[in-house]
Amino acid sequence: MIRECWSPSLRRPTAPHFRVTPVQGHLGSGTPRFRDTPVQGHPGSGTPRFRDTPVQGHPGSGTPRFRDTPLSPNNAVHHSTTAPSCSLCGSMPIGGCPSRAAFLPTATLGHRSPRHHTLVRGGSRPSPTFSARTRFPTRAVVAMASPPPSPITFVTGNANKLSEVQAILSTGDPPLVITSKALDLPELQGTPAAIAEAKARAAVEAVGGPVLVEDTSLAFSALGGLPGPYIKWFLEALGVDRLGTLLAAHEDKSAHAVCTFAYCGGVGQPVTVLEGRTPGVIVEPRGETRFGWDPVFQPDEGGGRTYAEMPAAAKNAISHRGRALAKVRAFLHTGGGGGGSDDS
Ligand SMILES: O=c1[nH]c(=O)c2ncn([C@@H]3O[C@H](COP(=O)(O)OP(=O)(O)OP(=O)(O)O)[C@@H](O)[C@H]3O)c2[nH]1
Ligand SMILES: [Mg+2]
């Protein structure tokens, strides 16, 4: 038996594999704060598996801030293999869930718009539902993806960034075409998320439509994460050849390259921040000095090469930017950017 139903509070279309859950402390705040949980059942789909969890410490900022949280086996399992209906979104698996994500879009069953399959463990009560793990109402799992809003303008003053972003988004699955605008946006001091958010707010004022911006950090472990988002100024002051001297007194040469994207759908709309990071070590410069600090960053997964020694596609496959853009793509293609029938 297939049981499906919907809750009137469900507004935001997302892909079938996301659970969107309001998070403690933000209920009724008027700001959409979600935890998006890609789930099992989409092997090889190219969809990143992560849970974006709003991060504490930004009360009243009006902006959902996410951090990546490794999935535990429990919350990674969207469609229970044992329950007769999905233990989280409540859909009845059709033809092989969880391995094939075979859920019947509610819209195909006669609803006017895509709606959530509400939790019915054992096939009984429909909604509203509470996540057993969080005790907060499960706000939406919508069974249809929606196209991203367009056009999205990527605002940056950095041509190398732009070319990487275009290469990654246009060759990804599904491809995403963006326009661009070269603007040198003001950059505040603060966390990468706060800086990216401020850039997005400035960009949306300048463009007047959906914008994407990013801020890149290079964080040295031995220096407590510095230079971090200020790497640009350290690079300008020292040059790539002398960047490593910052770590001369330290044995620990480990570092993280971090890319923090911020998306805003329009003036006055919330900003969503998504991050990708790549661990590595700081080494003597090797390879082409084409882009910033690429010659001194040797990613752990780069086979001993620096970013500068890697072909573009190989860098993009493991880079901080590639990882962040995988999340951006998932967010936009699942209606997170407002491309669907979001009327909440
Ligand atoms: O070797 C590199 N590989 C990279 O993958 C990479 N990504 C950024 N950067 C550099 O790191 C600083 C970030 O500063 P940043 O985020 O403020 O960028 P930006 O001011 O150049 O552009 P934007 O802020 O207009 O977008 C700037 O010096 C960038 O050139 C990179 N260097
Ligand atoms: Mg900048």
CSV table of C-alpha atoms in Angstrom, one decimal, residues 1-258:
chain,number,residue,atom,x,y,z
A,1,MET,CA,0.0,0.0,0.0
A,2,ILE,CA,1.3,3.5,-0.8
A,3,ARG,CA,0.3,6.1,1.7
A,4,GLU,CA,1.0,9.7,1.0
A,5,CYS,CA,-0.2,12.9,2.4
A,6,TRP,CA,1.0,16.4,2.8
A,7,SER,CA,1.3,19.1,5.4
A,8,PRO,CA,0.1,22.6,4.6
A,9,SER,CA,3.2,24.0,6.2
A,10,LEU,CA,5.3,22.5,3.5
A,11,ARG,CA,6.4,25.0,1.0
A,12,ARG,CA,9.8,24.5,-0.3
A,13,PRO,CA,10.4,22.0,-3.0
A,14,THR,CA,13.6,20.1,-2.6
A,15,ALA,CA,14.9,16.9,-4.0
A,16,PRO,CA,13.5,13.6,-2.7
A,17,HIS,CA,16.6,13.0,-0.8
A,18,PHE,CA,16.6,16.0,1.5
A,19,ARG,CA,15.0,16.4,4.9
A,20,VAL,CA,14.5,20.0,5.8
A,21,THR,CA,14.2,20.5,9.5
A,22,PRO,CA,13.8,23.6,11.5
A,23,VAL,CA,16.5,23.8,14.1
A,24,GLN,CA,16.2,24.5,17.8
A,25,GLY,CA,16.2,28.1,18.9
A,26,HIS,CA,14.9,29.5,15.6
A,27,LEU,CA,11.3,28.4,15.6
A,28,GLY,CA,9.0,31.3,15.0
A,29,SER,CA,12.0,33.6,14.4
A,30,GLY,CA,10.7,34.3,11.0
A,31,THR,CA,14.0,33.3,9.5
A,32,PRO,CA,14.1,30.0,7.6
A,33,ARG,CA,16.7,27.9,9.3
A,34,PHE,CA,17.1,24.5,8.0
A,35,ARG,CA,19.1,21.4,8.4
A,36,ASP,CA,19.4,19.8,5.0
A,37,THR,CA,20.2,16.1,5.1
A,38,PRO,CA,21.1,14.3,2.0
A,39,VAL,CA,20.5,10.7,2.6
A,40,GLN,CA,21.3,7.2,1.5
A,41,GLY,CA,19.8,5.8,-1.5
A,42,HIS,CA,21.5,7.9,-4.1
A,43,PRO,CA,24.6,6.1,-4.9
A,44,GLY,CA,26.5,7.6,-7.8
A,45,SER,CA,24.1,10.4,-8.1
A,46,GLY,CA,26.8,12.9,-7.7
A,47,THR,CA,25.0,14.5,-4.9
A,48,PRO,CA,27.2,15.4,-2.0
A,49,ARG,CA,26.3,13.7,1.3
A,50,PHE,CA,26.4,16.1,4.1
A,51,ARG,CA,24.2,17.7,6.6
A,52,ASP,CA,24.2,21.5,6.8
A,53,THR,CA,23.6,22.5,10.2
A,54,PRO,CA,23.0,26.1,11.2
A,55,VAL,CA,25.9,27.2,13.4
A,56,GLN,CA,25.5,28.7,16.8
A,57,GLY,CA,26.7,32.2,17.5
A,58,HIS,CA,24.8,34.2,14.9
A,59,PRO,CA,21.6,34.9,16.8
A,60,GLY,CA,19.4,37.5,15.1
A,61,SER,CA,21.6,37.8,12.1
A,62,GLY,CA,18.7,36.7,10.0
A,63,THR,CA,20.9,34.4,8.0
A,64,PRO,CA,21.0,30.7,8.0
A,65,ARG,CA,24.6,29.6,8.6
A,66,PHE,CA,25.6,26.1,7.9
A,67,ARG,CA,28.4,23.9,8.9
A,68,ASP,CA,29.1,20.5,7.6
A,69,THR,CA,28.4,17.8,10.1
A,70,PRO,CA,29.5,14.3,9.4
A,71,LEU,CA,26.5,12.0,9.2
A,72,SER,CA,26.1,9.4,11.8
A,73,PRO,CA,24.7,6.1,10.6
A,74,ASN,CA,21.4,6.9,12.2
A,75,ASN,CA,20.6,10.2,10.6
A,76,ALA,CA,22.2,9.2,7.3
A,77,VAL,CA,19.5,6.7,6.7
A,78,HIS,CA,16.6,8.4,5.3
A,79,HIS,CA,14.6,5.5,4.1
A,80,SER,CA,14.6,2.8,6.7
A,81,THR,CA,15.4,-0.6,5.4
A,82,THR,CA,13.1,-2.1,8.0
A,83,ALA,CA,10.2,0.2,8.5
A,84,PRO,CA,7.3,-0.2,6.2
A,85,SER,CA,7.4,3.5,5.5
A,86,CYS,CA,10.2,5.9,5.5
A,87,SER,CA,11.3,6.6,9.0
A,88,LEU,CA,12.1,10.2,8.3
A,89,CYS,CA,10.2,11.5,5.4
A,90,GLY,CA,7.5,8.9,5.7
A,91,SER,CA,7.1,8.0,2.1
A,92,MET,CA,6.4,4.4,1.3
A,93,PRO,CA,9.4,3.0,-0.5
A,94,ILE,CA,8.4,2.1,-4.0
A,95,GLY,CA,10.3,-0.5,-5.8
A,96,GLY,CA,13.5,-0.8,-3.9
A,97,CYS,CA,14.2,2.2,-1.6
A,98,PRO,CA,16.7,2.9,-0.1
A,99,SER,CA,19.0,1.8,-2.8
A,100,ARG,CA,17.2,3.6,-5.6
A,101,ALA,CA,15.5,6.5,-4.1
A,102,ALA,CA,12.3,5.3,-5.7
A,103,PHE,CA,9.7,7.6,-4.2
A,104,LEU,CA,6.6,8.6,-5.9
A,105,PRO,CA,6.4,12.4,-6.3
A,106,THR,CA,3.2,13.5,-4.6
A,107,ALA,CA,2.5,15.7,-7.6
A,108,THR,CA,2.1,12.7,-9.7
A,109,LEU,CA,-0.6,11.4,-7.4
A,110,GLY,CA,-2.8,14.3,-8.0
A,111,HIS,CA,-1.7,17.2,-5.8
A,112,ARG,CA,-1.4,20.5,-7.4
A,113,SER,CA,2.1,21.1,-6.2
A,114,PRO,CA,4.8,18.9,-4.8
A,115,ARG,CA,4.2,18.0,-1.2
A,116,HIS,CA,5.9,16.1,1.5
A,117,HIS,CA,5.3,12.4,2.1
A,118,THR,CA,4.6,12.5,5.8
A,119,LEU,CA,6.0,10.1,8.2
A,120,VAL,CA,3.7,7.1,8.7
A,121,ARG,CA,5.6,4.6,10.6
A,122,GLY,CA,3.6,1.4,10.1
A,123,GLY,CA,1.4,3.2,7.7
A,124,SER,CA,-0.9,4.8,10.2
A,125,ARG,CA,-0.9,8.5,11.3
A,126,PRO,CA,0.2,11.0,8.7
A,127,SER,CA,1.2,14.5,10.1
A,128,PRO,CA,2.4,16.7,11.6
A,129,THR,CA,5.5,14.9,12.2
A,130,PHE,CA,8.4,15.1,14.6
A,131,SER,CA,11.8,13.8,14.0
A,132,ALA,CA,12.5,11.2,16.6
A,133,ARG,CA,16.0,12.4,16.8
A,134,THR,CA,15.5,16.1,17.1
A,135,ARG,CA,12.0,16.4,18.5
A,136,PHE,CA,11.4,19.3,16.1
A,137,PRO,CA,8.7,19.2,13.5
A,138,THR,CA,9.9,17.8,10.2
A,139,ARG,CA,9.1,20.7,8.0
A,140,ALA,CA,9.4,19.4,4.6
A,141,VAL,CA,10.7,16.7,2.4
A,142,VAL,CA,9.5,17.4,-1.0
A,143,ALA,CA,9.5,14.8,-3.7
A,144,MET,CA,10.4,16.9,-6.7
A,145,ALA,CA,13.5,18.9,-7.7
A,146,SER,CA,13.1,22.3,-9.2
A,147,PRO,CA,15.2,24.3,-11.6
A,148,PRO,CA,17.6,26.8,-10.1
A,149,PRO,CA,16.6,30.5,-10.3
A,150,SER,CA,18.2,32.2,-13.3
A,151,PRO,CA,20.1,34.1,-14.1
A,152,ILE,CA,22.4,33.9,-11.1
A,153,THR,CA,25.2,36.4,-11.2
A,154,PHE,CA,28.6,35.4,-9.7
A,155,VAL,CA,30.1,38.5,-8.4
A,156,THR,CA,33.9,38.5,-8.1
A,157,GLY,CA,36.9,40.7,-9.0
A,158,ASN,CA,39.0,37.6,-9.5
A,159,ALA,CA,39.3,36.2,-13.0
A,160,ASN,CA,40.9,32.9,-11.8
A,161,LYS,CA,38.0,32.3,-9.4
A,162,LEU,CA,35.5,33.0,-12.2
A,163,SER,CA,37.1,30.6,-14.6
A,164,GLU,CA,37.2,27.8,-12.0
A,165,VAL,CA,33.6,28.4,-11.0
A,166,GLN,CA,32.4,28.4,-14.6
A,167,ALA,CA,34.4,25.3,-15.4
A,168,ILE,CA,33.1,23.4,-12.4
A,169,LEU,CA,29.4,24.5,-12.7
A,170,SER,CA,29.2,24.0,-16.5
A,171,THR,CA,30.7,20.5,-16.5
A,172,GLY,CA,28.9,19.3,-13.4
A,173,ASP,CA,25.8,17.2,-13.2
A,174,PRO,CA,23.4,18.9,-13.7
A,175,PRO,CA,25.2,21.8,-15.4
A,176,LEU,CA,24.5,25.2,-14.1
A,177,VAL,CA,25.1,28.4,-16.2
A,178,ILE,CA,25.8,31.6,-14.4
A,179,THR,CA,26.6,35.1,-15.5
A,180,SER,CA,29.2,37.1,-13.9
A,181,LYS,CA,30.0,40.7,-12.8
A,182,ALA,CA,33.4,42.0,-11.9
A,183,LEU,CA,33.1,44.0,-8.7
A,184,ASP,CA,35.5,44.5,-5.9
A,185,LEU,CA,33.2,44.0,-3.0
A,186,PRO,CA,34.0,45.4,0.4
A,187,GLU,CA,35.4,42.7,2.7
A,188,LEU,CA,34.8,42.9,6.4
A,189,GLN,CA,36.8,41.4,9.1
A,190,GLY,CA,35.3,38.3,10.7
A,191,THR,CA,34.6,34.7,10.1
A,192,PRO,CA,34.6,33.5,6.5
A,193,ALA,CA,30.9,33.0,6.8
A,194,ALA,CA,30.3,36.6,8.0
A,195,ILE,CA,32.6,38.0,5.3
A,196,ALA,CA,30.8,36.0,2.6
A,197,GLU,CA,27.4,37.0,3.9
A,198,ALA,CA,28.4,40.7,3.8
A,199,LYS,CA,29.7,40.2,0.3
A,200,ALA,CA,26.4,38.7,-0.8
A,201,ARG,CA,24.4,41.5,0.7
A,202,ALA,CA,26.6,44.1,-1.1
A,203,ALA,CA,26.4,42.1,-4.3
A,204,VAL,CA,22.7,41.8,-4.3
A,205,GLU,CA,22.3,45.5,-3.8
A,206,ALA,CA,24.5,46.1,-6.8
A,207,VAL,CA,23.0,43.4,-9.1
A,208,GLY,CA,19.3,43.5,-7.9
A,209,GLY,CA,18.8,39.8,-8.6
A,210,PRO,CA,20.1,36.4,-7.5
A,211,VAL,CA,23.8,36.5,-6.7
A,212,LEU,CA,26.5,34.2,-5.7
A,213,VAL,CA,29.8,35.3,-4.1
A,214,GLU,CA,32.6,33.5,-2.5
A,215,ASP,CA,35.4,34.2,-0.1
A,216,THR,CA,38.5,32.0,0.0
A,217,SER,CA,40.6,31.3,3.1
A,218,LEU,CA,43.9,29.5,3.7
A,219,ALA,CA,44.1,28.5,7.3
A,220,PHE,CA,47.4,27.3,8.8
A,221,SER,CA,46.8,24.9,11.7
A,222,ALA,CA,49.9,26.0,13.6
A,223,LEU,CA,48.7,29.6,13.5
A,224,GLY,CA,45.2,28.9,14.8
A,225,GLY,CA,43.6,29.2,11.4
A,226,LEU,CA,45.4,32.4,10.3
A,227,PRO,CA,45.8,33.9,7.8
A,228,GLY,CA,42.4,32.4,7.0
A,229,PRO,CA,40.2,34.9,5.2
A,230,TYR,CA,43.0,37.5,5.2
A,231,ILE,CA,45.2,35.3,3.0
A,232,LYS,CA,44.8,37.8,0.2
A,233,TRP,CA,46.7,40.5,2.1
A,234,PHE,CA,49.4,38.2,3.3
A,235,LEU,CA,49.9,37.0,-0.2
A,236,GLU,CA,50.1,40.5,-1.5
A,237,ALA,CA,52.6,41.5,1.2
A,238,LEU,CA,54.8,38.4,1.2
A,239,GLY,CA,54.4,37.0,-2.2
A,240,VAL,CA,53.9,33.3,-2.8
A,241,ASP,CA,57.6,32.5,-2.3
A,242,ARG,CA,57.6,33.8,1.3
A,243,LEU,CA,54.2,32.6,2.4
A,244,GLY,CA,55.7,29.5,3.9
A,245,THR,CA,58.0,31.6,6.2
A,246,LEU,CA,55.0,32.2,8.4
A,247,LEU,CA,55.4,28.6,9.4
A,248,ALA,CA,59.2,28.6,9.7
A,249,ALA,CA,59.1,28.2,13.5
A,250,HIS,CA,56.5,25.4,13.4
A,251,GLU,CA,56.8,21.8,12.6
A,252,ASP,CA,53.2,21.5,11.8
A,253,LYS,CA,52.8,22.6,8.2
A,254,SER,CA,49.2,21.5,7.8
A,255,ALA,CA,46.6,23.8,6.4
A,256,HIS,CA,43.1,23.9,5.0
A,257,ALA,CA,41.9,25.6,1.9
A,258,VAL,CA,38.4,26.8,2.5
